[in-house]
Structures are given as structure tokens and as C-alpha cells.
Coordinates of C-alpha atoms in Angstrom, one line a residue:
M212 CA 38.7 -25.5 160.7
P213 CA 35.2 -24.2 160.1
A214 CA 33.3 -23.2 163.1
P215 CA 30.8 -25.7 164.5
P216 CA 27.1 -25.0 163.8
R217 CA 25.9 -22.2 166.0
K218 CA 23.3 -22.7 168.7
G219 CA 19.9 -22.9 167.2
A220 CA 21.1 -23.5 163.7
G221 CA 19.0 -26.0 161.8
V222 CA 16.0 -25.5 164.1
A223 CA 12.7 -25.0 162.3
R224 CA 11.2 -21.5 162.7
P225 CA 7.5 -20.7 162.4
R226 CA 6.7 -18.5 159.5
G227 CA 4.0 -15.8 159.4
V228 CA 1.7 -15.6 156.5
G229 CA 2.8 -12.1 155.7
Y230 CA 6.5 -11.8 154.8
N231 CA 7.1 -8.0 155.2
T232 CA 10.4 -6.9 153.8
D233 CA 9.6 -3.3 154.7
S234 CA 9.4 -4.0 158.4
M235 CA 12.9 -5.4 158.5
T236 CA 11.7 -7.6 161.4
A237 CA 10.3 -10.7 159.9
A238 CA 12.3 -13.9 160.2
L239 CA 14.7 -14.4 157.3
D240 CA 15.7 -17.7 155.6
L241 CA 18.7 -16.5 153.5
L242 CA 20.9 -13.4 153.5
L243 CA 23.0 -13.1 150.3
I244 CA 26.2 -11.1 150.5
D245 CA 28.4 -9.9 147.7
D246 CA 31.6 -8.0 148.1
E247 CA 35.0 -7.4 146.5
E248 CA 38.2 -6.6 148.4
E249 CA 39.6 -4.4 145.6
I250 CA 36.9 -1.9 146.2
F251 CA 38.6 -1.1 149.5
R252 CA 42.1 -1.6 148.3
P253 CA 42.7 0.2 145.0
S254 CA 45.8 -1.3 143.5
P255 CA 48.6 0.7 141.8
P256 CA 48.2 1.1 138.0
P257 CA 49.3 -2.1 136.2
H258 CA 52.7 -2.1 134.6
G259 CA 52.6 0.0 131.5
S260 CA 49.5 1.9 132.4
S261 CA 49.1 5.4 133.9
G262 CA 46.8 6.9 136.4
V263 CA 46.4 8.9 139.6
Y264 CA 46.8 6.8 142.7
N265 CA 47.3 7.8 146.3
P266 CA 47.2 4.8 148.6
N267 CA 47.6 7.0 151.7
S268 CA 44.5 9.1 151.0
A269 CA 41.5 7.8 152.9
L270 CA 39.3 10.3 151.1
F271 CA 40.6 9.2 147.7
N272 CA 40.0 5.5 148.5
L273 CA 36.5 6.3 149.8
G274 CA 35.8 8.1 146.6
M275 CA 37.1 5.2 144.5
A276 CA 34.9 2.9 146.5
L277 CA 31.9 5.0 145.9
L278 CA 32.7 5.2 142.2
R279 CA 33.1 1.5 141.9
W280 CA 30.0 0.8 143.9
A281 CA 28.0 3.1 141.6
V282 CA 29.3 2.2 138.1
V283 CA 31.1 -1.2 138.1
P284 CA 28.9 -3.8 136.5
P285 CA 27.3 -6.2 139.1
K286 CA 28.4 -9.8 139.3
L287 CA 26.1 -12.6 138.3
A288 CA 26.5 -14.8 141.4
V289 CA 24.1 -13.1 143.8
P290 CA 21.3 -12.4 141.3
L291 CA 21.4 -16.0 140.2
L292 CA 21.4 -17.3 143.7
S293 CA 18.5 -15.0 144.6
A294 CA 16.4 -16.1 141.7
Q295 CA 16.7 -19.7 142.5
A296 CA 16.1 -19.3 146.2
K297 CA 13.0 -17.1 145.8
A298 CA 11.6 -19.7 143.3
A299 CA 12.1 -22.3 146.0
G300 CA 9.9 -20.3 148.3
L301 CA 12.6 -19.0 150.6
S302 CA 12.5 -15.5 152.1
V303 CA 15.6 -13.8 150.8
E304 CA 17.4 -10.5 151.3
T305 CA 20.6 -9.2 149.8
V306 CA 23.3 -6.8 150.8
C307 CA 26.1 -5.8 148.4
R308 CA 29.4 -4.6 149.8
P309 CA 28.3 -4.5 153.4
L310 CA 31.5 -3.0 154.7
L311 CA 30.9 0.3 152.8
P312 CA 29.8 3.0 155.3
W313 CA 26.4 3.5 153.7
Q314 CA 25.7 -0.2 153.6
G315 CA 26.6 -1.1 157.1
P316 CA 23.3 -0.1 158.8
R317 CA 21.3 -2.2 156.3
F318 CA 23.7 -5.1 156.9
R319 CA 23.2 -4.9 160.7
R320 CA 19.4 -4.6 160.3
L321 CA 19.3 -7.7 158.2
L322 CA 21.4 -9.6 160.7
A323 CA 19.0 -8.5 163.4
R324 CA 16.4 -10.7 161.7
R325 CA 18.6 -13.7 162.5
P326 CA 18.8 -15.3 159.1
L327 CA 19.0 -19.1 159.0
A328 CA 21.9 -18.8 156.6
A329 CA 24.2 -16.1 155.2
A330 CA 25.7 -17.0 151.8
I331 CA 28.7 -15.1 150.7
T332 CA 30.1 -15.2 147.2
T333 CA 33.9 -15.0 147.1
V334 CA 34.1 -14.5 143.3
A335 CA 36.1 -11.3 144.0
I336 CA 37.4 -12.1 147.5
F337 CA 40.8 -13.9 147.9
D338 CA 42.0 -12.4 151.1
S339 CA 40.9 -14.3 154.2
A340 CA 41.5 -11.3 156.5
F341 CA 39.1 -9.2 154.4
L342 CA 36.4 -11.9 154.5
A343 CA 36.9 -12.3 158.2
R344 CA 35.6 -8.7 158.6
I345 CA 32.3 -9.8 157.2
T346 CA 32.0 -13.2 158.9
S347 CA 33.0 -11.8 162.3
E348 CA 30.2 -9.3 162.1
I349 CA 27.8 -12.2 161.3
R350 CA 29.1 -14.3 164.2
R351 CA 28.8 -11.3 166.6
L352 CA 25.3 -10.1 165.7
S353 CA 23.6 -13.3 164.6
P354 CA 25.5 -16.3 166.2
G355 CA 22.9 -18.8 165.1
T356 CA 23.3 -18.0 161.4
L357 CA 25.2 -20.5 159.4
I358 CA 27.8 -19.1 157.0
I359 CA 27.9 -20.7 153.5
L360 CA 30.7 -19.8 151.1
G361 CA 31.0 -20.3 147.4
G362 CA 33.1 -18.8 144.5
H363 CA 36.6 -18.6 143.3
G364 CA 38.2 -17.4 146.5
A365 CA 36.8 -20.3 148.6
A366 CA 37.8 -22.8 145.9
A367 CA 41.4 -21.5 145.9
S368 CA 42.0 -20.9 149.6
P369 CA 41.6 -23.3 152.6
E370 CA 41.9 -20.2 154.9
I371 CA 38.9 -18.7 153.3
R372 CA 36.9 -21.9 153.5
A373 CA 37.7 -22.2 157.2
L374 CA 35.7 -19.0 157.8
G375 CA 32.4 -20.6 156.8
D376 CA 30.3 -23.5 158.1
L377 CA 29.8 -24.9 154.6
W378 CA 31.5 -24.6 151.2
I379 CA 29.5 -25.1 148.0
T380 CA 31.6 -26.0 145.0
G381 CA 30.9 -25.0 141.4
H382 CA 27.7 -23.1 140.6
G383 CA 25.7 -23.3 143.7
E384 CA 22.3 -21.7 143.1
R385 CA 20.3 -24.9 143.2
R386 CA 22.3 -26.5 145.9
L387 CA 22.1 -23.5 148.2
A388 CA 18.3 -23.4 147.9
E389 CA 18.1 -27.1 148.7
V390 CA 20.4 -26.7 151.8
V391 CA 18.4 -23.8 153.2
L392 CA 15.1 -25.5 152.6
E393 CA 16.3 -28.5 154.7
L394 CA 17.7 -26.2 157.4
R395 CA 14.3 -24.5 157.6
Q396 CA 12.8 -27.9 158.2
G397 CA 15.0 -28.4 161.2
V398 CA 17.6 -30.7 159.6
P399 CA 21.1 -30.1 161.2
L400 CA 23.7 -29.0 158.7
P401 CA 25.8 -32.2 158.8
R402 CA 22.7 -34.3 158.0
V403 CA 21.5 -32.1 155.1
S404 CA 21.3 -34.1 151.8
G405 CA 24.5 -33.7 149.8
V406 CA 26.6 -32.3 152.7
V407 CA 29.8 -34.3 153.2
S408 CA 33.1 -33.9 155.0
A409 CA 35.5 -31.9 152.9
P410 CA 39.1 -32.9 152.3
G411 CA 41.2 -31.0 154.8
G412 CA 38.3 -30.6 157.2
G413 CA 34.9 -28.8 157.3
L414 CA 31.8 -29.5 155.3
S415 CA 31.1 -29.1 151.6
A416 CA 28.3 -29.7 149.1
A417 CA 28.7 -30.1 145.4
G418 CA 27.1 -27.5 143.1
S419 CA 27.0 -27.9 139.3
L420 CA 29.5 -27.4 136.5
R421 CA 27.1 -27.2 133.4
Y422 CA 23.6 -26.8 134.8
E423 CA 23.5 -30.4 136.1
G424 CA 20.3 -30.9 138.2
I425 CA 18.9 -27.5 137.3
P426 CA 15.6 -28.3 135.5
R427 CA 15.1 -24.7 134.4
V428 CA 17.7 -21.9 134.2
L429 CA 16.1 -18.9 135.8
P430 CA 17.1 -15.4 134.7
P431 CA 19.1 -13.4 137.3
D432 CA 17.1 -11.5 139.9
W433 CA 18.7 -8.1 139.3
S434 CA 16.7 -6.6 142.1
A435 CA 19.4 -8.2 144.3
A436 CA 22.1 -6.1 142.7
S437 CA 23.1 -2.7 144.1
T438 CA 24.6 -0.6 141.3
L439 CA 23.9 2.3 139.0
A440 CA 25.8 0.6 136.2
R441 CA 24.2 0.3 132.7
S442 CA 26.5 -2.6 131.7
Y443 CA 25.4 -6.0 132.9
P444 CA 26.9 -9.5 132.7
V445 CA 25.0 -12.3 130.9
E446 CA 25.7 -16.1 130.8
A447 CA 24.8 -18.0 127.7
S448 CA 26.6 -21.2 128.6
R449 CA 28.6 -23.0 131.2
G450 CA 31.8 -25.0 130.9
C451 CA 34.4 -24.8 128.1
R452 CA 34.6 -27.1 125.2
F453 CA 38.4 -26.7 125.0
N454 CA 41.0 -28.3 127.3
C455 CA 44.1 -26.1 127.1
A456 CA 47.1 -27.4 129.0
F457 CA 47.7 -24.3 131.1
C458 CA 44.1 -23.9 132.2
D459 CA 42.6 -25.2 135.5
F460 CA 39.0 -24.1 134.7
P461 CA 36.8 -26.7 136.4
G462 CA 34.3 -27.0 133.6
R463 CA 36.8 -27.5 130.7
G464 CA 36.3 -30.2 128.2
G465 CA 32.6 -29.6 127.7
Q466 CA 30.2 -26.7 127.2
V467 CA 26.4 -26.5 127.5
F468 CA 24.6 -23.6 125.9
R469 CA 21.2 -22.2 126.8
P470 CA 18.6 -21.7 124.1
A471 CA 19.5 -18.6 122.1
A472 CA 15.9 -17.3 122.3
E473 CA 16.0 -17.5 126.1
V474 CA 19.3 -15.6 126.3
A475 CA 17.9 -12.9 123.9
A476 CA 14.8 -12.6 126.1
E477 CA 16.9 -12.1 129.1
L478 CA 18.7 -9.2 127.4
A479 CA 15.4 -7.7 126.3
A480 CA 14.0 -7.8 129.9
A481 CA 17.1 -6.2 131.4
R482 CA 16.9 -3.5 128.7
R483 CA 13.2 -2.9 129.3
E484 CA 13.1 -3.1 133.1
R485 CA 16.5 -1.7 134.1
G486 CA 17.6 0.5 131.2
V487 CA 20.6 -1.7 130.5
K488 CA 22.3 -0.8 127.1
K489 CA 25.5 -2.8 127.3
F490 CA 26.1 -6.5 128.1
E491 CA 29.2 -8.5 128.9
F492 CA 28.9 -12.2 128.0
V493 CA 30.9 -14.1 130.7
D494 CA 31.1 -17.4 128.8
S495 CA 34.5 -19.0 128.5
S496 CA 34.2 -18.7 124.7
L497 CA 30.9 -17.5 123.2
T498 CA 32.0 -18.5 119.7
S499 CA 32.9 -22.1 120.4
D500 CA 29.5 -23.0 118.9
P501 CA 29.1 -20.7 115.8
A502 CA 25.5 -22.1 115.2
F503 CA 24.5 -20.8 118.7
V504 CA 26.0 -17.4 118.0
R505 CA 24.3 -17.0 114.6
Q506 CA 21.0 -17.9 116.2
L507 CA 21.5 -15.4 119.0
C508 CA 22.3 -12.7 116.5
A509 CA 19.2 -13.5 114.6
E510 CA 17.1 -13.4 117.8
L511 CA 18.5 -10.0 118.8
K512 CA 17.8 -8.6 115.3
A513 CA 14.3 -10.1 115.2
A514 CA 13.5 -8.5 118.5
G515 CA 14.8 -5.1 117.3
L516 CA 17.0 -5.0 120.4
R517 CA 19.5 -2.2 120.0
V518 CA 22.2 -3.0 122.6
K519 CA 25.9 -3.3 122.6
W520 CA 27.7 -6.4 123.9
K521 CA 31.1 -7.9 124.3
C522 CA 32.3 -11.5 124.8
F523 CA 35.2 -13.8 125.1
A524 CA 36.3 -15.7 121.9
R525 CA 39.2 -17.4 120.2
P526 CA 40.6 -16.3 116.8
D527 CA 40.2 -19.7 115.3
A528 CA 36.4 -19.4 115.4
F529 CA 36.6 -16.5 112.9
A530 CA 39.2 -18.3 110.8
R531 CA 36.9 -21.2 110.3
D532 CA 33.8 -19.1 109.7
A533 CA 34.4 -16.2 107.3
G534 CA 31.1 -14.3 108.1
L535 CA 30.8 -14.8 111.8
A536 CA 32.5 -11.6 112.9
R537 CA 30.4 -9.5 110.5
E538 CA 27.2 -11.1 111.8
M539 CA 28.2 -10.4 115.4
A540 CA 29.0 -6.8 114.7
A541 CA 25.7 -6.3 112.9
A542 CA 23.9 -7.7 116.0
G543 CA 25.6 -5.3 118.4
C544 CA 29.0 -6.9 119.3
T545 CA 31.5 -4.0 119.8
E546 CA 34.3 -5.7 121.7
I547 CA 35.9 -9.1 121.9
F548 CA 38.3 -10.3 124.6
M549 CA 40.4 -12.5 122.3
G550 CA 42.2 -15.4 124.0
I551 CA 45.2 -15.6 121.7
E552 CA 47.8 -16.6 124.3
S553 CA 50.7 -17.2 121.8
I554 CA 51.5 -16.7 118.1
H555 CA 54.3 -19.3 118.0
D556 CA 53.4 -22.8 116.6
G557 CA 56.0 -24.4 118.8
I558 CA 54.2 -23.0 121.9
L559 CA 50.6 -23.3 120.7
A560 CA 50.9 -27.0 120.1
P561 CA 52.0 -28.0 123.7
M562 CA 49.5 -25.5 125.0
R563 CA 46.9 -27.7 123.2
R564 CA 45.3 -24.7 121.7
G565 CA 44.1 -26.5 118.6
M566 CA 45.2 -23.7 116.3
D567 CA 48.3 -22.4 114.6
R568 CA 49.6 -18.9 113.8
A569 CA 47.9 -18.9 110.4
A570 CA 44.5 -19.4 112.1
V571 CA 45.4 -16.7 114.6
E572 CA 46.2 -14.2 111.9
L573 CA 43.2 -15.0 109.7
G574 CA 40.7 -14.9 112.6
L575 CA 42.1 -11.6 113.9
S576 CA 42.0 -10.0 110.5
R577 CA 38.4 -10.9 110.1
A578 CA 37.5 -9.4 113.5
F579 CA 39.4 -6.2 112.7
E580 CA 37.7 -5.9 109.3
A581 CA 34.3 -6.3 111.0
G582 CA 35.0 -3.1 113.0
I583 CA 35.1 -4.9 116.4
N584 CA 37.4 -3.7 119.1
V585 CA 39.8 -6.5 119.9
H586 CA 41.5 -6.9 123.3
G587 CA 44.3 -9.4 122.9
N588 CA 45.2 -11.7 125.8
F589 CA 48.8 -13.2 125.7
I590 CA 50.6 -15.6 128.0
I591 CA 54.4 -15.0 128.3
G592 CA 56.7 -17.6 129.7
F593 CA 55.1 -21.0 128.7
P594 CA 57.8 -23.6 128.3
G595 CA 59.6 -22.8 125.0
E596 CA 59.4 -19.0 125.5
T597 CA 62.5 -17.0 125.0
E598 CA 63.3 -13.3 124.9
A599 CA 63.2 -13.5 121.1
T600 CA 59.7 -15.1 121.1
A601 CA 58.4 -12.6 123.6
L602 CA 59.6 -9.6 121.6
E603 CA 58.2 -11.1 118.4
T604 CA 54.8 -11.3 120.2
A605 CA 55.2 -7.6 121.1
A606 CA 56.0 -6.8 117.4
F607 CA 53.0 -8.8 116.3
V608 CA 50.7 -6.6 118.6
R609 CA 52.3 -3.4 117.5
A610 CA 51.7 -4.2 113.8
R611 CA 47.9 -4.7 114.3
P612 CA 45.0 -2.5 115.3
F613 CA 44.4 -4.0 118.8
H614 CA 42.2 -1.9 121.1
S615 CA 44.2 -3.1 124.1
A616 CA 46.4 -6.0 125.1
Y617 CA 47.0 -8.0 128.3
F618 CA 50.3 -9.7 128.9
C619 CA 50.1 -12.4 131.6
T620 CA 53.0 -14.2 133.1
F621 CA 52.5 -18.0 132.8
G622 CA 51.4 -19.5 136.1
A623 CA 51.6 -23.2 136.4
S624 CA 48.5 -24.8 137.8
R625 CA 48.6 -28.1 139.6
D626 CA 47.1 -29.8 136.6
M627 CA 49.7 -28.3 134.4
L628 CA 52.5 -29.5 136.6
D629 CA 51.0 -33.0 136.7
L630 CA 50.8 -33.0 132.9
A631 CA 54.4 -31.9 132.6
A632 CA 55.4 -34.8 135.0
R633 CA 53.8 -37.2 132.5
E634 CA 55.4 -35.5 129.5
P635 CA 58.6 -34.0 130.7
A636 CA 60.3 -33.7 127.3
R637 CA 57.3 -31.9 125.7
Y638 CA 57.2 -29.3 128.6
L639 CA 61.0 -28.9 129.0
N640 CA 61.0 -30.6 132.4
L641 CA 58.6 -28.1 133.9
A642 CA 58.4 -28.7 137.7
G643 CA 58.0 -26.9 141.0
T644 CA 55.1 -25.6 142.9
P645 CA 51.8 -24.1 141.5
V646 CA 51.4 -20.7 140.0
K647 CA 54.7 -18.9 140.7
G648 CA 57.0 -21.6 141.9
W649 CA 57.8 -23.3 138.6
R650 CA 60.9 -23.7 136.6
C651 CA 61.7 -25.4 133.3
D652 CA 64.7 -25.7 131.0
G653 CA 66.0 -22.2 130.5
L654 CA 63.3 -20.3 132.4
D655 CA 61.5 -19.9 135.7
Y656 CA 58.6 -17.7 136.9
R657 CA 60.8 -14.7 137.7
G658 CA 62.5 -14.9 134.3
A659 CA 59.1 -15.2 132.6
Y660 CA 58.0 -12.1 134.5
E661 CA 60.9 -10.1 133.3
L662 CA 60.1 -11.2 129.7
T663 CA 56.5 -10.0 130.3
L664 CA 57.7 -6.6 131.3
K665 CA 60.0 -6.4 128.3
A666 CA 57.2 -7.3 125.9
V667 CA 54.9 -4.7 127.5
A668 CA 57.6 -2.0 127.2
A669 CA 58.2 -3.0 123.6
V670 CA 54.5 -2.6 122.7
N671 CA 54.2 0.7 124.4
A672 CA 57.5 2.2 123.2
G673 CA 56.8 5.6 121.6
R674 CA 53.1 5.7 122.5
R675 CA 51.5 8.5 124.4
K676 CA 48.9 6.1 125.8
P677 CA 49.8 2.5 126.7
L678 CA 48.3 -0.2 124.6
A679 CA 49.6 -3.2 126.6
V680 CA 49.4 -3.8 130.3
S681 CA 50.6 -6.4 132.7
P682 CA 48.5 -7.2 135.8
R683 CA 50.0 -6.2 139.2
T684 CA 49.5 -9.8 140.3
N685 CA 52.2 -10.9 137.8
D686 CA 54.8 -9.6 140.2
P687 CA 56.6 -12.5 141.9
A688 CA 56.2 -10.6 145.2
C689 CA 52.4 -10.7 144.9
P690 CA 50.4 -13.6 146.3
P691 CA 49.1 -15.9 143.5
F692 CA 45.5 -15.0 144.3

């Protein structure tokens, strides 16, 4: 159960006319916190990959933490939250990765200012014990501060949600600002507009899926990020226009794009102000609206913006539009994370992919011909998979100039299991528990995992450098998240 509101939480505080961030003593409305557990727990190389790893070396792990802190691209969550909160008139400070030795003193100084709320993004936190190291420090040093959680980890784990006072679902930048504004006015948390009792206990508030209720999408406040990276994420849309059977993405079935000129201006500003030369579009599928992509490419070229970028896409977009890949390459696209998932028509159809093998092959050939590096993503083990189909997928990858490939073992979401219960024949009587506890006619998760390893091995056979990898979390022994 979430902890009750701390003494003094929700009480209005007088504000001085001069908000002095340098003094580190002025009262603070909102402390934004970003962290990722993997920075402290380097995982062994994925199956099929190679690399130096010494889990028992504290010095090695500290060095890896320093390297990741310096060069790994920042995440979007905190810069977006910061931009909206500052626009709402809140005093905001940020600490990224507060558990790192060189960040700890700043974290403690900020907590000494007794922030009304500390908002933690769990985009890359799925371990409640790790998160508890942060929340316990907040409780100890600033017991009146309310802890607000958002992100994938909180959405997936009741144990993580229990560590906060409030859980904001979906994209929370607007909702977070509204909540803290009311707290500053003295409204107790349970009476803040939009705050309700969450299923299973605690309090929650709904964010947005596709910019609902956000009158103007603000560019991210990159001053809130702590990194030396020169590759930054960018968001051109929210949601996903597709509705694949295996997916539990909360925004699927609809996608809303920002104006292409606005997105291009955001890239130009990051290039001008922060020296960013590479961008990673985080959209579920940037090419789901070819007209938007063409306009974006035109805006980038018109601005004379020389940057490189990569994105997520599906091969059928290039199969339908013969010139799209070439236009993207001319505008700076150097890499595509291609969601292929399967090459077998008998699997693609129940996956509800809306494409067949012919479209996959045509779309891929056009991306290859445009000179774009293609990373292929494949799911092994969906109902209908056999050893023969898995090895055929491996042969398909070997025969084409993929830059890299990812083989994921099929994990059954709750939505997928519910769909299979309604259509048992189509999904070969798929049943069981979510993610790794499923079984269907002729296969279960453990068997699918073994097929995944065989496919990876078949792709990499005879290569000095592995082309295909399988994530560590595929292993049945690993937690689902």
C-alpha cells in the first residue's frame, strides 16, 4: 500500500519573489528524478553476442556506470515533464541518476529544500528494491515530500506503485503540473482534481495517451538532462495506428502526429543549442503516415539541417510507397529499427500485422537499396511456430544485408491471452499466465525460448561477429520485467 501523505504535505508555502537556484535553499515545488537500474547492474552479454563482463568487479561496474551516464542518450520523460512544469509557473529542479556517487550530494541538497513533490520516472526501473533506495532517501531527508511515480515500471508492477503516494498513468507532463499546482495551493492529495483510488489500493491520476488535454506540445527542456551524449530522442507522435495481437501498447489503435514543421524546429534547436548531431525517433512507427514523413523530410532539407536520425518502422510502409526510403535517406535517415516479427503468412495473419511475406520482402529490399542500415526485429514462438519456421526465419536473415537482428521470444500479454480465449482455434488453444507462463498446441514458453536460441545460433554460424542477438530477459529464469 502506498504510504499516507506525509505531515505537512499539501500545505501552501509562501514564495519569495526571487527564486534562486544557485543558493540551493529556496523552497522547491517539484523535484524530478530519472534513473535506470541497469546502470548499476550491467547484465551479461545477450545470447549470441560477445563482450567483456566481470560482475564481481566493483571498479568495472563503476566505470560502466560512468560511461553510460556520460554517453547514453537521455530519456525524454524528465525533459518533457520539466518543460510543462516550468511553463505552469512551478519551481523545478532535476537530478538524474541520484544514486551515482557524484550525484548523491546534489540529490541531498535538493531534498534539503523540502520539495512539495518528487516525481520519479520508472521508464527504466522495473525492480522495486532498486526504486526503494531512492524513495527511502526521500522519506528520510524530506518526509513531507509526496512521491509521484509514472512510467513503464509503475504501470507493470504493483510493488513499484506501492512505493509512491500517487501513480500517474500514461504520459503525465500536464497532469503532474496540475497536481503540483493544487498541492501548492494547499489542497490535500486525495482531494486534488483527477486523483482517484487506484485498483488494488493507493491513489492514481490519469495522464494522456495521445496529447489529450495538452493544448500545446512543448519541446523538451534538455537543461533537465545530465549527459554528454550527442544523440537525442525525439517524439513526433503518440499512440500507434496498428493493433497487433501480441502487443499491449496502451496507445494502440490510433496515432496522433505533431506538425512536421514543429518537429523539424525541435531538431534544429537541439542541434544549435546543444550540438546534437544524431536523433532517435521514439515513435511506435514513424512511417505509419507517409505524408507526415515526406513533409518532415522536406522541412529538414529546407532548413539545411545536416543531422542523422533513426526511427521505428514496418516494412509494409516501404512496400506501398516506392520512393519513401530514398527520401528518408536523403533527409538524414541512417538506420531503421524494422518491426518485421515474422516472415510466415500463417503467423502474420493471426498476429494481425496487416501484411504478408511479399510485402515484407519488397519493403526490406527498398530500405536496403536506399542505403539505410536495417535492424530486424523478430518474434519467435507465436502460436504456429515450429522449429522449421524458426530456422527458415534465420535463413531469411542470413540471406539479406541486415545490420543487426533481434530475436525475441514470444511473451503472451494479458490482452493476448484474452483474445486467444475468444478465438481458441485461431491461436492453437493459447492459455496460461502472462508473459512467460503460456502454452499452446505443440509449444510453450520454454520451448519457444529454445527455438529462439537455435535461430540466433543459425544466423551467427560461421560469423566472426554476431549479427543476431537474443535479450537476456528471454531466459525463462529471468523475471518478465
